[in-house]
Amino acid sequence: MKISYNWLKQFIKLPENPVETGDLLTDLGLEVEGITSFQSIKGGLEGVVVGHVLTCNPHPNADRLNLTTVDLGNGENVQIVCGAPNIAAGQKVPVATIGTTLYDESGEEWTIKKGKIRGEVSHGMICSEKEIGLGGSHEGIMVMDNELVPGTPVAEIFDIENDHVFEIGLTPNRADAMSHWGVARDLKAGYKQQGKNLELITPSVSSFHVDSRSLKIPIHVEDSSLAPRYCGVTLSGVKIEPSPTWLQNRLKAIGIDPKNNVVDVTNYVMHELGQPLHAFDADKIAGREIKVQTLEKGTKFTTLDEVERELHEEDLMICDAEKPLAIAGVFGGQGSGVSANTNKIFLESAYFNSVSVRKTAKRHGLNTDASFRYERGIDPSISEYAIKRAALLIKEIAGGEITSDIDDIYPKKIEDFQVFLTFEKVNKLIGENLQEETIKSILASLEIRVNNVTETGMGLTIPSYRVDVQRESDVIEEILRVYGYNNIKIGEKLKISVANSSKYEDYKLQNIIANQLTGQGFHETMANSLTSPAYVKLSEQIKEEHSVEMLNPLSQDLSVMRQSLLFSGLETVGYNINRRHSDLKLFEFGKTYHNYISGRVEDKHLSVFVSGNRNPEGWNSQENRGNFFYLKGVVESVLDRLGIKNLKAGSAKSDLFSEGVAMSSKKAKLVEFGVVRKSILKYFDIDQEVLFADFNWDAVIELVKTQKITFNAIPRYPAVRRDFALLLDESVKYEDIQAIATQTEKKFLKAVNLFDVYQGSNLPEGKKSYAVSFMFQDENKTLTDKQVDKIMSKLQQRFEKDLHAELR
């Protein structure tokens, strides 16, 4: 938000050094992000002086040029070549002397230098209005008042505005500071804390009176909850013209282009007091009445930007007897605004429901100065004051007269907030014991009224313009920012509260797994939760009817919430591959979003991506591509780290994978992983294999909470390993072997491992060979060969019986 220093000075007497004021504003919570200089005429006409044309003769070498002799008031006469048709001896003219910098319409600068034009020396330039920024005329040089003294700086003759503009990073809660008046209020409180009692000067409206009652436009408010207060007044006989220079300069300083005197006044008062206003051409109001109401869904309405919009049934509109005129608090309509032919206006000053305005603005993708203020909450008590201020300014600069009473529809007055402030809470939150008088002084400077004082605290009334101060802690924050954060002393002791939290907190488990994955060479990513609706075509698992659509999407490619972490992850994979980073190991903790019949649902996931080589390439390292079994090991390491074991494994049914595995507990599916289908990779222009694992993180956390961690002493007796080479049908899975082994020997069997698979020649058709190791251990004594042989015999019999296996 831009704030003009000169404008602030109309409300409060400030020091000449704007940096000092900027520092105070930052201390008060209105952070000044930068201070820039503003000049109503760029360059400030520095180097441009009044010249007296003594002689004017034709140029000897050019038909359209003249040689002039000009007195610049410094005791020397200079020769200047001039091509203007209206140049003549005896004139007083603006002269840009040598070294002066001028600016063209685009802002590009050029410097006046001594030079020769067609063989004749020229010491400067006699300027037109346009060349020095004092007008639009470029037909000839600017002829000035003949009484002016040569050598007088032109900047002293014309009203050149030199200003400093604060760029304030306004936080959403500080709605009270969305105007120069509001910022001046804060400065008054800040300077008072420094011992400087500065008076806050507010514009007077005591001269407001009705000249006649010839143009009354009644107002009807359909729903006072959407428009709690609505004021209107008419003015007749106004003349639409460009605004006076002072008003244009005020608006230009804060980045607003002047339009005409009436529209400029509404903008001026809005930035002065924080109250948005709107002016309608009264002759365009059908039926001479204003209706504040909602309209049927789908009603067409063309706004000032010439865009036809379809209205929502909740959009509050300003209407006449026949048609809508404006979107309340957001944007005016194309056919009802002030134009060059307007001579009667209806002026609006209202307090609209902030939530209603915010929803309407977002629905239509509109962000205006008015909606910016209404969305955050304006002061309902100044609606009438602001309309009087604007009406008087319009009379002053556009003429005309006030032709109606102010119609103020305010059925239920918005009361000021009541808060009880305890001294104990003040001292506890601030960390310093403030004197009661200091607290009272700060509250008074903030216009917070003290109703009563007890031994424990104060009963307070908060002014209605402080919509963000409704709790005791809010009041304490106000006291602290005015007292000064820098004035709080840091004690010798620091007291902190240690919060007791469960070891199963989501963030703790995330950190554990994130640290493990980064230790394995993975990089964490964070993708946008907004994604393209086109991705629903890539999988039957992603349903279009389950998409959560954005009401106000930034673009079509970011118009829905993601239903899977796969596609946003593939965007990252493709982006890196296209930049020659093809060896990738990535993971992300993120959410998916679904819109079911029963309601909207958010699910948390952990996604893991592997593509390319596992390790960086090097002259002494072999290519080692990431494959399905590498990803399987990563998945199992995550589950092992969380203490999750004995999961049921099966084929993944998701069509996201060309081949994949799903692992589940008794209650829920925990993870699916496998090779991403090539048709999906092709959509993202990825031509190398990508492996993907998708953990249901919510289910993982719930399962972790049920796991009991047991500790055993390290075994004192050695383990024994025996191997089998089994000839099996191709349909037999390793999980079948593992399950039979653990069922057969529950006491001594500690581990089963598949360490070789062979399929090919020398084997019967439809057969494969598995080399499986078995690890046995007795925690109380050393196993004998006889015991191990007996166990292996039992295993062999079970494999032969259940799997029709043969020993090789």
Tab-separated table of C-alpha atoms in Angstrom, residues 137-395:
chain	number	residue	atom	x	y	z
A	137	SER	CA	0.677	21.137	-26.572
A	138	HIS	CA	3.579	20.556	-28.940
A	139	GLU	CA	2.608	22.965	-31.715
A	140	GLY	CA	4.968	25.702	-30.585
A	141	ILE	CA	7.072	26.985	-27.751
A	142	MET	CA	5.411	27.951	-24.477
A	143	VAL	CA	4.970	31.701	-24.138
A	144	MET	CA	5.030	32.842	-20.508
A	145	ASP	CA	3.869	35.925	-18.591
A	146	ASN	CA	5.783	38.970	-19.814
A	147	GLU	CA	6.248	40.237	-16.227
A	148	LEU	CA	8.529	37.341	-15.303
A	149	VAL	CA	12.173	38.077	-14.581
A	150	PRO	CA	14.758	36.322	-16.802
A	151	GLY	CA	16.681	33.619	-14.957
A	152	THR	CA	13.814	32.718	-12.619
A	153	PRO	CA	13.627	28.913	-12.197
A	154	VAL	CA	10.432	27.692	-13.852
A	155	ALA	CA	9.897	25.288	-10.932
A	156	GLU	CA	9.240	28.309	-8.686
A	157	ILE	CA	6.503	29.586	-10.991
A	158	PHE	CA	4.505	26.396	-11.353
A	159	ASP	CA	3.166	24.135	-8.600
A	160	ILE	CA	5.654	21.256	-8.800
A	161	GLU	CA	4.916	18.562	-6.248
A	162	ASN	CA	7.920	16.933	-4.565
A	163	ASP	CA	6.883	14.116	-2.312
A	164	HIS	CA	8.074	10.920	-0.623
A	165	VAL	CA	5.963	7.783	-0.885
A	166	PHE	CA	6.017	4.962	1.669
A	167	GLU	CA	5.465	1.422	0.419
A	168	ILE	CA	3.831	-0.251	3.436
A	169	GLY	CA	3.576	-4.021	3.656
A	170	LEU	CA	0.110	-3.939	5.187
A	171	THR	CA	-0.903	-7.127	6.975
A	172	PRO	CA	-4.517	-8.293	6.474
A	173	ASN	CA	-5.509	-7.580	10.085
A	174	ARG	CA	-4.649	-3.859	9.911
A	175	ALA	CA	-7.780	-2.714	8.110
A	176	ASP	CA	-7.710	0.495	10.150
A	177	ALA	CA	-4.504	1.597	8.373
A	178	MET	CA	-5.842	1.373	4.803
A	179	SER	CA	-5.921	5.164	4.527
A	180	HIS	CA	-3.803	8.221	5.173
A	181	TRP	CA	-6.057	9.127	8.101
A	182	GLY	CA	-5.548	5.684	9.626
A	183	VAL	CA	-1.760	5.841	9.242
A	184	ALA	CA	-1.741	9.355	10.753
A	185	ARG	CA	-3.726	7.987	13.725
A	186	ASP	CA	-1.022	5.408	14.347
A	187	LEU	CA	1.732	7.998	14.038
A	188	LYS	CA	-0.021	10.207	16.603
A	189	ALA	CA	-0.039	7.298	19.077
A	190	GLY	CA	3.602	6.499	18.337
A	191	TYR	CA	4.815	10.051	18.796
A	192	LYS	CA	2.815	10.400	21.999
A	193	GLN	CA	4.737	7.455	23.435
A	194	GLN	CA	7.901	9.397	22.567
A	195	GLY	CA	6.604	12.399	24.511
A	196	LYS	CA	5.438	14.404	21.482
A	197	ASN	CA	1.760	15.394	21.623
A	198	LEU	CA	0.817	16.028	18.001
A	199	GLU	CA	-2.677	17.102	17.016
A	200	LEU	CA	-4.624	14.965	14.564
A	201	ILE	CA	-6.363	17.278	12.083
A	202	THR	CA	-9.471	15.848	10.449
A	203	PRO	CA	-11.198	17.405	7.414
A	204	SER	CA	-14.154	19.544	8.432
A	205	VAL	CA	-17.621	18.882	6.988
A	206	SER	CA	-19.415	21.522	9.072
A	207	SER	CA	-20.247	23.521	5.920
A	208	PHE	CA	-22.295	20.677	4.456
A	209	HIS	CA	-25.879	21.721	3.745
A	210	VAL	CA	-28.610	20.838	1.290
A	211	ASP	CA	-28.995	23.511	-1.399
A	212	SER	CA	-32.299	22.172	-2.677
A	213	ARG	CA	-34.344	18.989	-2.596
A	214	SER	CA	-35.013	18.746	-6.313
A	215	LEU	CA	-33.496	15.296	-6.953
A	216	LYS	CA	-34.388	12.675	-4.368
A	217	ILE	CA	-33.475	9.057	-5.161
A	218	PRO	CA	-34.974	6.658	-2.563
A	219	ILE	CA	-32.886	3.691	-1.392
A	220	HIS	CA	-34.241	0.195	-0.677
A	221	VAL	CA	-31.961	-2.394	0.998
A	222	GLU	CA	-33.230	-5.951	0.599
A	223	ASP	CA	-30.949	-7.659	3.166
A	224	SER	CA	-29.378	-5.510	5.866
A	225	SER	CA	-27.009	-8.347	6.847
A	226	LEU	CA	-25.262	-7.916	3.475
A	227	ALA	CA	-25.444	-4.105	3.554
A	228	PRO	CA	-25.694	-3.048	7.225
A	229	ARG	CA	-25.348	0.638	6.281
A	230	TYR	CA	-25.992	2.451	3.017
A	231	CYS	CA	-25.846	6.215	2.477
A	232	GLY	CA	-26.712	8.152	-0.659
A	233	VAL	CA	-26.980	11.770	-1.747
A	234	THR	CA	-27.478	13.577	-5.073
A	235	LEU	CA	-25.670	16.523	-6.628
A	236	SER	CA	-26.882	18.455	-9.691
A	237	GLY	CA	-25.277	20.906	-12.049
A	238	VAL	CA	-21.808	19.400	-11.814
A	239	LYS	CA	-19.378	19.946	-14.679
A	240	ILE	CA	-17.117	17.056	-15.573
A	241	GLU	CA	-13.591	18.296	-16.185
A	242	PRO	CA	-10.010	17.304	-15.413
A	243	SER	CA	-9.206	17.600	-11.713
A	244	PRO	CA	-7.144	20.491	-10.377
A	245	THR	CA	-3.393	19.963	-10.242
A	246	TRP	CA	-3.226	19.411	-6.475
A	247	LEU	CA	-5.738	16.571	-6.638
A	248	GLN	CA	-4.063	14.945	-9.620
A	249	ASN	CA	-0.701	15.126	-7.851
A	250	ARG	CA	-2.078	13.432	-4.738
A	251	LEU	CA	-3.432	10.528	-6.779
A	252	LYS	CA	-0.393	10.223	-9.047
A	253	ALA	CA	1.899	10.039	-6.016
A	254	ILE	CA	0.216	6.803	-4.874
A	255	GLY	CA	0.031	5.337	-8.376
A	256	ILE	CA	-3.534	6.234	-9.406
A	257	ASP	CA	-4.200	7.747	-12.835
A	258	PRO	CA	-6.612	10.716	-12.656
A	259	LYS	CA	-9.877	10.286	-14.607
A	260	ASN	CA	-12.100	13.316	-14.030
A	261	ASN	CA	-12.959	15.586	-11.127
A	262	VAL	CA	-15.867	13.496	-9.755
A	263	VAL	CA	-14.220	10.064	-10.018
A	264	ASP	CA	-10.977	11.519	-8.687
A	265	VAL	CA	-12.774	12.847	-5.604
A	266	THR	CA	-14.206	9.398	-4.820
A	267	ASN	CA	-10.709	7.897	-5.126
A	268	TYR	CA	-9.215	10.712	-3.078
A	269	VAL	CA	-11.652	10.303	-0.180
A	270	MET	CA	-11.240	6.518	-0.240
A	271	HIS	CA	-7.454	6.815	0.176
A	272	GLU	CA	-7.856	9.714	2.579
A	273	LEU	CA	-10.406	8.204	4.998
A	274	GLY	CA	-10.545	4.515	4.000
A	275	GLN	CA	-14.203	4.667	2.946
A	276	PRO	CA	-14.871	3.469	-0.639
A	277	LEU	CA	-17.342	5.617	-2.577
A	278	HIS	CA	-19.056	5.286	-5.919
A	279	ALA	CA	-20.621	7.919	-8.163
A	280	PHE	CA	-23.473	7.040	-10.533
A	281	ASP	CA	-24.830	9.173	-13.356
A	282	ALA	CA	-28.240	10.028	-11.872
A	283	ASP	CA	-29.854	10.350	-15.341
A	284	LYS	CA	-28.989	6.689	-16.007
A	285	ILE	CA	-30.803	5.446	-12.888
A	286	ALA	CA	-34.114	4.087	-14.211
A	287	GLY	CA	-37.157	4.836	-12.077
A	288	ARG	CA	-35.120	7.230	-9.942
A	289	GLU	CA	-34.605	4.615	-7.201
A	290	ILE	CA	-31.743	2.493	-5.864
A	291	LYS	CA	-32.223	-1.143	-4.861
A	292	VAL	CA	-29.528	-3.027	-2.965
A	293	GLN	CA	-30.329	-6.679	-3.625
A	294	THR	CA	-29.207	-10.026	-5.007
A	295	LEU	CA	-30.318	-11.231	-8.446
A	296	GLU	CA	-31.053	-14.583	-10.047
A	297	LYS	CA	-28.133	-16.858	-10.840
A	298	GLY	CA	-26.913	-16.410	-14.407
A	299	THR	CA	-28.025	-12.793	-14.761
A	300	LYS	CA	-25.745	-11.063	-17.274
A	301	PHE	CA	-23.876	-7.919	-16.200
A	302	THR	CA	-21.183	-5.940	-18.015
A	303	THR	CA	-18.644	-4.265	-15.749
A	304	LEU	CA	-16.537	-1.161	-16.393
A	305	ASP	CA	-13.785	-3.273	-17.967
A	306	GLU	CA	-16.291	-4.228	-20.725
A	307	VAL	CA	-16.396	-7.868	-19.597
A	308	GLU	CA	-19.798	-9.545	-19.495
A	309	ARG	CA	-20.142	-11.601	-16.326
A	310	GLU	CA	-22.680	-14.131	-15.099
A	311	LEU	CA	-23.850	-13.235	-11.614
A	312	HIS	CA	-24.105	-15.662	-8.716
A	313	GLU	CA	-27.262	-15.709	-6.632
A	314	GLU	CA	-25.250	-14.483	-3.624
A	315	ASP	CA	-23.660	-11.489	-5.388
A	316	LEU	CA	-24.945	-8.268	-3.826
A	317	MET	CA	-25.809	-5.756	-6.535
A	318	ILE	CA	-26.686	-2.065	-6.713
A	319	CYS	CA	-29.695	-1.838	-9.034
A	320	ASP	CA	-32.239	0.674	-10.293
A	321	ALA	CA	-35.857	-0.121	-11.093
A	322	GLU	CA	-34.895	-2.071	-14.215
A	323	LYS	CA	-31.294	-3.271	-14.211
A	324	PRO	CA	-28.122	-3.809	-12.164
A	325	LEU	CA	-25.761	-0.847	-11.975
A	326	ALA	CA	-22.762	-2.137	-9.987
A	327	ILE	CA	-21.402	-5.100	-8.061
A	328	ALA	CA	-21.641	-3.856	-4.469
A	329	GLY	CA	-18.256	-3.045	-3.006
A	330	VAL	CA	-16.358	-4.494	-5.969
A	331	PHE	CA	-16.844	-2.915	-9.409
A	332	GLY	CA	-19.107	-0.520	-11.261
A	333	GLY	CA	-21.177	-1.221	-14.356
A	334	GLN	CA	-20.394	-0.052	-17.857
A	335	GLY	CA	-23.555	1.929	-18.429
A	336	SER	CA	-24.016	3.754	-15.121
A	337	GLY	CA	-20.726	5.525	-14.469
A	338	VAL	CA	-19.818	9.192	-14.725
A	339	SER	CA	-19.052	10.408	-18.270
A	340	ALA	CA	-18.191	13.705	-19.909
A	341	ASN	CA	-21.922	14.444	-20.365
A	342	THR	CA	-22.894	13.805	-16.739
A	343	ASN	CA	-24.364	16.772	-14.830
A	344	LYS	CA	-26.273	14.957	-12.072
A	345	ILE	CA	-24.783	12.288	-9.826
A	346	PHE	CA	-25.901	9.894	-7.128
A	347	LEU	CA	-23.103	9.428	-4.596
A	348	GLU	CA	-22.892	6.169	-2.614
A	349	SER	CA	-21.127	5.547	0.695
A	350	ALA	CA	-21.824	2.153	2.246
A	351	TYR	CA	-20.689	-0.503	4.671
A	352	PHE	CA	-20.973	-3.941	3.050
A	353	ASN	CA	-20.509	-7.359	4.644
A	354	SER	CA	-16.816	-8.228	4.280
A	355	VAL	CA	-17.373	-11.965	3.713
A	356	SER	CA	-19.959	-11.298	1.006
A	357	VAL	CA	-17.645	-8.887	-0.827
A	358	ARG	CA	-14.685	-11.267	-0.555
A	359	LYS	CA	-16.636	-14.189	-2.039
A	360	THR	CA	-18.022	-12.056	-4.864
A	361	ALA	CA	-14.608	-10.607	-5.739
A	362	LYS	CA	-13.039	-14.073	-5.820
A	363	ARG	CA	-15.864	-15.540	-7.872
A	364	HIS	CA	-15.387	-12.943	-10.605
A	365	GLY	CA	-11.612	-12.661	-10.354
A	366	LEU	CA	-11.779	-8.982	-9.452
A	367	ASN	CA	-9.425	-7.143	-7.131
A	368	THR	CA	-10.140	-3.430	-6.796
A	369	ASP	CA	-9.164	-0.753	-4.293
A	370	ALA	CA	-12.740	-0.832	-2.991
A	371	SER	CA	-12.918	-4.624	-2.584
A	372	PHE	CA	-9.459	-4.585	-0.938
A	373	ARG	CA	-10.911	-2.429	1.839
A	374	TYR	CA	-14.348	-3.990	2.140
A	375	GLU	CA	-12.882	-7.514	2.330
A	376	ARG	CA	-10.768	-6.581	5.333
A	377	GLY	CA	-13.407	-4.504	7.080
A	378	ILE	CA	-13.903	-0.739	7.061
A	379	ASP	CA	-15.219	1.620	9.730
A	380	PRO	CA	-19.052	1.563	9.708
A	381	SER	CA	-19.220	4.805	11.668
A	382	ILE	CA	-17.775	7.095	8.960
A	383	SER	CA	-20.136	6.344	6.043
A	384	GLU	CA	-22.044	9.611	6.504
A	385	TYR	CA	-18.926	11.649	7.302
A	386	ALA	CA	-17.166	10.402	4.157
A	387	ILE	CA	-20.121	11.167	1.876
A	388	LYS	CA	-20.282	14.705	3.260
A	389	ARG	CA	-16.548	15.127	2.698
A	390	ALA	CA	-16.842	13.910	-0.900
A	391	ALA	CA	-19.930	16.015	-1.651
A	392	LEU	CA	-18.194	19.192	-0.445
A	393	LEU	CA	-15.100	18.446	-2.524
A	394	ILE	CA	-17.210	17.795	-5.628
A	395	LYS	CA	-19.014	21.106	-5.119
